[in-house]
Short mmCIF file of C-alpha atoms and ligand atoms in Angstrom, two decimals:
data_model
loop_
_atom_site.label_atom_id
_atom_site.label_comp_id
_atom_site.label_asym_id
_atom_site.label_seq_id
_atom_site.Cartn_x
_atom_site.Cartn_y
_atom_site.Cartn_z
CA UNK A 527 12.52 5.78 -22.61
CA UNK A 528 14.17 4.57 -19.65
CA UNK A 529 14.46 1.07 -17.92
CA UNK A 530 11.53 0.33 -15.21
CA UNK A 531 12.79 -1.98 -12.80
CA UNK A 532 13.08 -3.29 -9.23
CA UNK A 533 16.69 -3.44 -9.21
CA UNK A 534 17.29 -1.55 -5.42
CA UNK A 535 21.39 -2.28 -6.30
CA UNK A 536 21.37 -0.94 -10.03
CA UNK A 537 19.47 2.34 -8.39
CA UNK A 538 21.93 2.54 -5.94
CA UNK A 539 24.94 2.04 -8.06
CA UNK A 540 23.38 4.67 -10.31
CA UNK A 541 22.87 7.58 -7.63
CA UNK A 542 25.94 7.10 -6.64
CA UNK A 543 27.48 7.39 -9.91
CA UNK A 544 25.65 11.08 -9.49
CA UNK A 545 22.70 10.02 -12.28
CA UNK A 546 19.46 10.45 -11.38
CA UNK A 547 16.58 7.76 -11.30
CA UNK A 548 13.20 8.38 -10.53
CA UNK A 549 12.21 6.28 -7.26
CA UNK A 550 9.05 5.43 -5.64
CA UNK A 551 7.37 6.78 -2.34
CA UNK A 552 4.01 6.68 -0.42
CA UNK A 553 3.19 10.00 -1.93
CA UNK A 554 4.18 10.57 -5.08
CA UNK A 555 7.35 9.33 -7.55
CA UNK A 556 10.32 11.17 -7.08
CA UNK A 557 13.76 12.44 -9.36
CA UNK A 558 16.47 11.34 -6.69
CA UNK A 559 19.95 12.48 -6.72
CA UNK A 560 22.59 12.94 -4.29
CA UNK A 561 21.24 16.10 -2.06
CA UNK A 562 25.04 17.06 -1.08
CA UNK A 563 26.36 16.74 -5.08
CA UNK A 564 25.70 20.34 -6.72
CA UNK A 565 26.05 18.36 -9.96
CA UNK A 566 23.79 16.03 -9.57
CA UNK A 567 21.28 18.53 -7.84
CA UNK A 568 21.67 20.80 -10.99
CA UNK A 569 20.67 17.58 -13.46
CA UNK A 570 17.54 17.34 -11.53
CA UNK A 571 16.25 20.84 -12.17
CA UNK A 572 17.38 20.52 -15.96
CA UNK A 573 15.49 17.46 -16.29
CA UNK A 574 12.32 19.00 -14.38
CA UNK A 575 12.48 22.64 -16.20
CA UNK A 576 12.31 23.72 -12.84
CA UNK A 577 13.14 27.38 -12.08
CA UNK A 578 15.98 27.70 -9.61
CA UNK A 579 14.12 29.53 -7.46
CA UNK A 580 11.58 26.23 -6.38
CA UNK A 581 13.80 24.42 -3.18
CA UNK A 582 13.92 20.49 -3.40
CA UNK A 583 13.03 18.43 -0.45
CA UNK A 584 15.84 15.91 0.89
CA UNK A 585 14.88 12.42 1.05
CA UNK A 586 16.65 10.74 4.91
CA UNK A 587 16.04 7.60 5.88
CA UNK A 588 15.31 8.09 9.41
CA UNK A 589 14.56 10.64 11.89
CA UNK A 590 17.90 10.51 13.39
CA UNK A 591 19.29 11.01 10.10
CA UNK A 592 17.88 14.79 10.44
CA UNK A 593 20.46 15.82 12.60
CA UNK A 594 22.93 15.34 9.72
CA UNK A 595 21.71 17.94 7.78
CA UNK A 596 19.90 20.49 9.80
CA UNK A 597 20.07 22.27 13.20
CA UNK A 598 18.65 19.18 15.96
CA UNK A 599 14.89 19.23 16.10
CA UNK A 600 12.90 20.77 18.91
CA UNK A 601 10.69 19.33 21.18
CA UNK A 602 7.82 20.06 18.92
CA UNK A 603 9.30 18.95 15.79
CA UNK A 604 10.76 16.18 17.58
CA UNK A 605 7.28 14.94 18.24
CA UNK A 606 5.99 15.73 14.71
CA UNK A 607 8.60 13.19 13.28
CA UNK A 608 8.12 10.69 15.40
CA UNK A 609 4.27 10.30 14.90
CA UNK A 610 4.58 11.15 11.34
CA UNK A 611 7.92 9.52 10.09
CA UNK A 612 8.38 7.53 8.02
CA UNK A 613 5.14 9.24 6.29
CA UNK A 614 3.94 12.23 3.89
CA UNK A 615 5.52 14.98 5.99
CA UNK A 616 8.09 17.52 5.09
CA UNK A 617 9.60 19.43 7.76
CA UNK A 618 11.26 22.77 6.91
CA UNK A 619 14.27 22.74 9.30
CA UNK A 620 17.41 25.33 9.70
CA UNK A 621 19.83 24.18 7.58
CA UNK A 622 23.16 22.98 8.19
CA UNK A 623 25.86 24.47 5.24
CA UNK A 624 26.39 21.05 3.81
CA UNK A 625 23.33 20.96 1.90
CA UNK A 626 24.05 22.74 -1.07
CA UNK A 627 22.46 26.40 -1.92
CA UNK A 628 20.93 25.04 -4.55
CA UNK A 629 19.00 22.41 -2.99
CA UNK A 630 17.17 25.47 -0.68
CA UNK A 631 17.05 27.79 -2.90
CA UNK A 632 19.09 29.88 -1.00
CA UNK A 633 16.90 29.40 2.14
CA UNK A 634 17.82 28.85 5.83
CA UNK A 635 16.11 26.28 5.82
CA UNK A 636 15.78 22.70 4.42
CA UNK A 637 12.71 20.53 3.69
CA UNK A 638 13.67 17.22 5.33
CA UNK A 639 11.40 13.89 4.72
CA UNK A 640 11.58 10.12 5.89
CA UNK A 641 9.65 8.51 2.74
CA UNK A 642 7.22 5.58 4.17
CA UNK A 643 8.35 3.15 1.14
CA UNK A 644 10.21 -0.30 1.57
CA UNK A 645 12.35 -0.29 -1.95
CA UNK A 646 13.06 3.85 -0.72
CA UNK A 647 13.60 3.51 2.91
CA UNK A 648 16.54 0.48 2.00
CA UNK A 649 17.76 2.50 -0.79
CA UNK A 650 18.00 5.23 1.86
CA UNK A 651 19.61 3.24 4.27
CA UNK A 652 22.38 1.78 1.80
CA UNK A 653 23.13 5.31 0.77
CA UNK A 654 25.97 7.50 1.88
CA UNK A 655 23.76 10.71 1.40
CA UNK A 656 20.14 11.85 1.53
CA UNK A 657 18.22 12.09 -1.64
CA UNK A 658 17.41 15.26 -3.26
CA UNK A 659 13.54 14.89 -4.87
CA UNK A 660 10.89 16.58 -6.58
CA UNK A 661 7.87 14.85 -7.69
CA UNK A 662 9.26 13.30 -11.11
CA UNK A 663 6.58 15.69 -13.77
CA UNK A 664 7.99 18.09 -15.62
CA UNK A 665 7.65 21.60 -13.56
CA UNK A 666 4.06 22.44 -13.04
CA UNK A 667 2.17 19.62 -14.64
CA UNK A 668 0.50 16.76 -12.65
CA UNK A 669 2.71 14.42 -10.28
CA UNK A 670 3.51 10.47 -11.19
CA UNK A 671 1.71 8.24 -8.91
CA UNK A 672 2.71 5.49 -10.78
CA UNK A 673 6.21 4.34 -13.03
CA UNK A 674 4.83 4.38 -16.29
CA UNK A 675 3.69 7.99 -15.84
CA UNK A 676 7.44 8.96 -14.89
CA UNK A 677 8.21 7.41 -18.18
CA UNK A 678 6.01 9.49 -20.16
CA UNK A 679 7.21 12.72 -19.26
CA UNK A 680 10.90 12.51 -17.99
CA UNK A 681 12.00 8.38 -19.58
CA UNK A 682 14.89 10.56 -21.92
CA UNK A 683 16.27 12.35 -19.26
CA UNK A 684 16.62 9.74 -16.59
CA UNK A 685 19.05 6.62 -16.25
CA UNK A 686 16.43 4.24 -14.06
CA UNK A 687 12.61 3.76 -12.80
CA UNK A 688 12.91 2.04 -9.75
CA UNK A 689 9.54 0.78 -9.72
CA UNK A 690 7.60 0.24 -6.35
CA UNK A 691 4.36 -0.11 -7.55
CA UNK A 692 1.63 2.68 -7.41
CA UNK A 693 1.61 5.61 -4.65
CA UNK A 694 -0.17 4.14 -1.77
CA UNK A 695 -0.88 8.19 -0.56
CA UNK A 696 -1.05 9.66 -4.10
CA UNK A 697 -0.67 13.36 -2.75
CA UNK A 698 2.55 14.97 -2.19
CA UNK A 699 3.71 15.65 1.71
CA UNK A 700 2.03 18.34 3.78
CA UNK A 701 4.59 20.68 4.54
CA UNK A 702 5.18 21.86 7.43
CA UNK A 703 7.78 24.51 9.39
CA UNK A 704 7.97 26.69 12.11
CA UNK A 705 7.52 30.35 12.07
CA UNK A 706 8.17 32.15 15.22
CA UNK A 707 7.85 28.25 17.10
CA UNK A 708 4.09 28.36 15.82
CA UNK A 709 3.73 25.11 13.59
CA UNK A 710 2.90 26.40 10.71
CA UNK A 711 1.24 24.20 7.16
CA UNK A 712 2.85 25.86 4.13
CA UNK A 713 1.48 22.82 1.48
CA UNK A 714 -1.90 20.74 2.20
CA UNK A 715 -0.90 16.79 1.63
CA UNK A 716 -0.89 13.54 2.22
CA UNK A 717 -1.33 14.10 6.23
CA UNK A 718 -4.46 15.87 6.54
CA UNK A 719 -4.28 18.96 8.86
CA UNK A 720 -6.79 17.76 11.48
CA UNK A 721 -4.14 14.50 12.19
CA UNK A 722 -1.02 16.97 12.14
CA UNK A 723 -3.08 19.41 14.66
CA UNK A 724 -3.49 15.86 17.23
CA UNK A 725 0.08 16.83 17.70
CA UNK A 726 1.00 20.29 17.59
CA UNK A 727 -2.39 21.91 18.59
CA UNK A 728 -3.80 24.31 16.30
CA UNK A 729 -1.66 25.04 13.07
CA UNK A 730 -1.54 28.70 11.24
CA UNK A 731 -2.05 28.11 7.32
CA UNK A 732 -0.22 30.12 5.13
CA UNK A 733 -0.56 28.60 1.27
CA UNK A 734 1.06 31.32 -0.74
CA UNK A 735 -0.07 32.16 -4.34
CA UNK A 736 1.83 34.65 -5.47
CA UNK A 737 4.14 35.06 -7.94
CA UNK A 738 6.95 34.89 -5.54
CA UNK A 739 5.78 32.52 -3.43
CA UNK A 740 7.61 30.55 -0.29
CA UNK A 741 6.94 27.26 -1.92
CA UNK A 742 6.27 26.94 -5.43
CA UNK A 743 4.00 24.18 -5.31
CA UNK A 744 1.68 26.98 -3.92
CA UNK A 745 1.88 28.62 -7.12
CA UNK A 746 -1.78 29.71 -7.87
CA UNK A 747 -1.43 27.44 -11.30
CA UNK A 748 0.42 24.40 -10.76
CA UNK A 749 0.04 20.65 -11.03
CA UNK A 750 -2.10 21.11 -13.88
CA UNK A 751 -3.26 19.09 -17.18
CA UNK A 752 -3.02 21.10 -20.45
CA UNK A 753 -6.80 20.50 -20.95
CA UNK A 754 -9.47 23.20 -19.52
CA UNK A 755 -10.43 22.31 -15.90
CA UNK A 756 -13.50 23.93 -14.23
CA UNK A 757 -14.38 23.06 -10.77
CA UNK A 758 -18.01 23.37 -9.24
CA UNK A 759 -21.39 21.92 -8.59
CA UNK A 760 -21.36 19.52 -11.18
CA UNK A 761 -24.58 19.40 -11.98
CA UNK A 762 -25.16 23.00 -12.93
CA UNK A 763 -21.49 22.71 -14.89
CA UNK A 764 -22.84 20.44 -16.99
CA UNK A 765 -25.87 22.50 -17.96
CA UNK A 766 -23.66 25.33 -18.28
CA UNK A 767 -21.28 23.83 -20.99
CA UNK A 768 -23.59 21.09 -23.22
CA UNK A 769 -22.87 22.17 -26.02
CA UNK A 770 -18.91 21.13 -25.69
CA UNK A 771 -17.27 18.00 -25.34
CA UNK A 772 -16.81 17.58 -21.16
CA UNK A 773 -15.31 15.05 -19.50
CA UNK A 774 -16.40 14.59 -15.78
CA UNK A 775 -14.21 14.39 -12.54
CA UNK A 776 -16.83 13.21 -9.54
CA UNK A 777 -15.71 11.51 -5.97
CA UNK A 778 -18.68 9.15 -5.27
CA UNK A 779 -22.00 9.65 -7.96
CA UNK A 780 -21.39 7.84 -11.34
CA UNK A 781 -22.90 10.45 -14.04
CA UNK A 782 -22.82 7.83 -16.80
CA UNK A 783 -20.96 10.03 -19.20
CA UNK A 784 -18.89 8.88 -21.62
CA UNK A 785 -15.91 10.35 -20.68
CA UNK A 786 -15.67 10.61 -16.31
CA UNK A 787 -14.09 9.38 -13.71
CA UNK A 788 -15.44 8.76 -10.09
CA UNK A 789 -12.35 8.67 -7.80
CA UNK A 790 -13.89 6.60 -4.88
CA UNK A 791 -16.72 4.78 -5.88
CA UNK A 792 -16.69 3.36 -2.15
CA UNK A 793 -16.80 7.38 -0.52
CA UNK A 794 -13.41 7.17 0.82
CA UNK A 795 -10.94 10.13 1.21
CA UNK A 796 -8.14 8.20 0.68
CA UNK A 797 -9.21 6.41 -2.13
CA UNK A 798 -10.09 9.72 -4.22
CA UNK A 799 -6.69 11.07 -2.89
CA UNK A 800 -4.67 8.32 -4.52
CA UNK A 801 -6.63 8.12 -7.59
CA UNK A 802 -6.50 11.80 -8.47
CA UNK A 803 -3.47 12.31 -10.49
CA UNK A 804 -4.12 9.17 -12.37
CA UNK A 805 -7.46 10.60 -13.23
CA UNK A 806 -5.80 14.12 -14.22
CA UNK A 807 -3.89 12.30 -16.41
CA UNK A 808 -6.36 10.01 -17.99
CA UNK A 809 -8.81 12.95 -18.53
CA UNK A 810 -5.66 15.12 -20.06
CA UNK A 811 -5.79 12.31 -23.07
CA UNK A 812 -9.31 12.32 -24.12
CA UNK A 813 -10.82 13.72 -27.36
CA UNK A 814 -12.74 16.49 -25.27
CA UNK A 815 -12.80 20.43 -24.67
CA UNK A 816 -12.78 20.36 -21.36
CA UNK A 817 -12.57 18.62 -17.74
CA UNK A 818 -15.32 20.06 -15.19
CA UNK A 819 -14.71 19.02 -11.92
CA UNK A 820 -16.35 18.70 -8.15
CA UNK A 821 -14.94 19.96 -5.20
CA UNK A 822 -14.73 17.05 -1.77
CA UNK A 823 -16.16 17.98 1.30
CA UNK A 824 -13.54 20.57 2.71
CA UNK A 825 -12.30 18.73 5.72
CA UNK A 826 -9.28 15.83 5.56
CA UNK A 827 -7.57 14.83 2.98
CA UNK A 828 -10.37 16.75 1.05
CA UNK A 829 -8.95 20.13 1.98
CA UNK A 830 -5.29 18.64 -0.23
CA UNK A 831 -7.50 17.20 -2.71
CA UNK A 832 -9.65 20.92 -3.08
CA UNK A 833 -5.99 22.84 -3.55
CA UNK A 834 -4.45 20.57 -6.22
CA UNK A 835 -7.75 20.90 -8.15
CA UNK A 836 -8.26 24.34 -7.72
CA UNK A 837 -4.27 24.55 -8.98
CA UNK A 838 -4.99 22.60 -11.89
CA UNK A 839 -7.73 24.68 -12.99
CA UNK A 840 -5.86 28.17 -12.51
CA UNK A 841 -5.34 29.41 -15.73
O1 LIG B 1551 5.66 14.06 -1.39
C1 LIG B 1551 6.57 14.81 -1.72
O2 LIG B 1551 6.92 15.78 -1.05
C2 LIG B 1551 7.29 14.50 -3.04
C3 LIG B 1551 8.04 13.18 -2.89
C4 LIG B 1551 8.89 12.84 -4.07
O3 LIG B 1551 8.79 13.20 -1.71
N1 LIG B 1551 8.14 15.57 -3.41
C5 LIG B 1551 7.65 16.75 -3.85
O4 LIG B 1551 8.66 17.63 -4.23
O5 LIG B 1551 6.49 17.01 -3.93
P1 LIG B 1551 8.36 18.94 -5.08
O6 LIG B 1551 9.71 19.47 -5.37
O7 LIG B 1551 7.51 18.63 -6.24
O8 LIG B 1551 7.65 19.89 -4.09
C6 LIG B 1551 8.42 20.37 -3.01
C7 LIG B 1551 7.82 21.63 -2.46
C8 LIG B 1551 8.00 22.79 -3.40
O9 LIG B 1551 6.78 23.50 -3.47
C9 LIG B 1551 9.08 23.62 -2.70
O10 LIG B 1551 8.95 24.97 -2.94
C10 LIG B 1551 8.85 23.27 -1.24
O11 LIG B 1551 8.51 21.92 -1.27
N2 LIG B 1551 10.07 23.41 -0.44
C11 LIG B 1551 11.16 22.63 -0.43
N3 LIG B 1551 12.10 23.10 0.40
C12 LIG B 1551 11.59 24.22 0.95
C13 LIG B 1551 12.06 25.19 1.89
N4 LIG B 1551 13.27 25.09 2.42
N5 LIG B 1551 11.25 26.21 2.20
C14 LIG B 1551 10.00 26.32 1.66
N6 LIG B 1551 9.50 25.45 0.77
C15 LIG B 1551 10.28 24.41 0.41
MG1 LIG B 1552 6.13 18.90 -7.60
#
């Protein structure tokens, strides 16, 4: 297992060592290493099982950072930074050549974030380089929202938790990049469409599920417990499968099951969004068959919260 901490100074003197240590952000917890060390960058796909093909987004500390490390922004992503940064937006930028192929995939482009987390945002700032990050799961199962779940899955393959408490967001970034100048959402997140589109105007949506998709995250099974998920009215689900052991996933109505949890007991978006993963995982370790799950109202943060549950459940 690895050490949980607060020590900003023992992450720092770690990263830039080139080890890796999981660090905290709005969204989700990240796997940090230095974005412009190929070593480091490779460690952090070995530790995540991650297929070479999946980019990693680079962590920067502020929005004037960006011009470090990809082509200068344009008016329009100019103004998408500076309502949304620091904050749960990736922007998919052209790349400059010092970010290393492997942190893009071999892309033109590179997904650039300003994190909206104190401990990160110093860290960032003491730093010599930008942070290359994935959520800190092993590839394709559920992200950490908090530091005990990054020690459950990854604690022997990383040197330090720097521990900031749980993820105030609890969804990863909305992604967003620019095809042909239109803005265009390639992963639902922790800004909600309708607040990105008080910016740019209307947005094109192009979530990719195919097997060789743009962004991997979008692949049609991802962020998913090992358990059975099945999402729907649940109501009728749980007529349809009595005669196994369910456990319940609901947003407001308490079903008085045994084995549920009701992500936002007080109705609110937000709240369901930053319980979700912790639910995932809590329903992942009970003694039951399967999870059945309800959809949120598809608008807001529910549209995010609709495509990591639909994810989960692809088989
Ligand atoms: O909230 C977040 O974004 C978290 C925290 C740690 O910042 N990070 C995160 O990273 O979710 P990850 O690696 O789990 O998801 C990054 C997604 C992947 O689906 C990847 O394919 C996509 O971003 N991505 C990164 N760079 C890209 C690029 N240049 N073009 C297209 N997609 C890109
Ligand atoms: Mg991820």
């Amino acid at each position: 297992m690895a050490e949980i901490g607060t020590d900003m100074m023992k992450a720092q003197a770690l990263l830039e060592a080139g080890e890796l240590v999981a660090i905290p952000t709005e969204t989700v917890y990240g796997l940090a290493g230095n974005a412009l060390d190929a070593n480091a960058v490779a460690r952090i796909f070995e530790a995540k099982n991650r297929p070479h093909f999946d980019p990693l987004i680079v962590h920067i500390p502020n929005a004037a950072a960006a011009a470090q490390y990809a082509l200068p922004l344009t008016p329009q992503t100019r103004r998408l930074a500076d309502a949304f940064w620091p904050g749960p937006l990736t922007l998919l930028l052209p790349r400059k050549p010092m970010i290393p192929d492997l942190v893009t995939a071999g892309l033109d482009t590179v997904g650039l974030r300003c994190p909206r987390h104190p401990l990160t945002l110093q860290l960032l700032k003491n730093l010599s380089f930008p942070l290359a990050a994935p959520s800190a799961n092993p590839f394709g199962y559920v992200s950490p929202t908090t530091a005990t779940h990054v020690n459950a899955q990854l604690g022997d393959k990383i040197a330090y938790i720097l521990d900031g408490g749980p993820c105030t967001v609890g969804l990863e970034s909305t992604i967003v990049g620019m095809a042909d100048h239109a803005p265009t959402l390639y992963r639902l997140g922790g800004l909600s469409q309708e607040t990105i589109e008080t910016i740019t105007g209307p947005v094109t949506v192009s979530l990719n599920t195919s097997s060789n998709p743009k962004a991997p995250g979008q692949l049609k099974s991802h962020y998913a417990p090992t358990k059975r998920i099945v999402t729907g009215s649940l109501p009728a689900l749980l007529q349809e499968y009595k005669h196994l052991a369910i456990a319940v996933l609901s947003f407001t109505h308490n079903y008085k099951m045994p084995h549920q949890f009701v992500l936002a007991p007080t109705g609110s978006m937000a709240e369901a969004a930053q319980n979700l993963f912790t639910a995932l995982r809590y329903l992942d370790t009970l003694p039951v068959d399967m999870i059945l799950a309800e959809l949120a109202p598809e608008e807001g943060l529910g549209r995010a919260i609709n495509d990591r549950l639909r994810r989960a459940a692809a088989q």
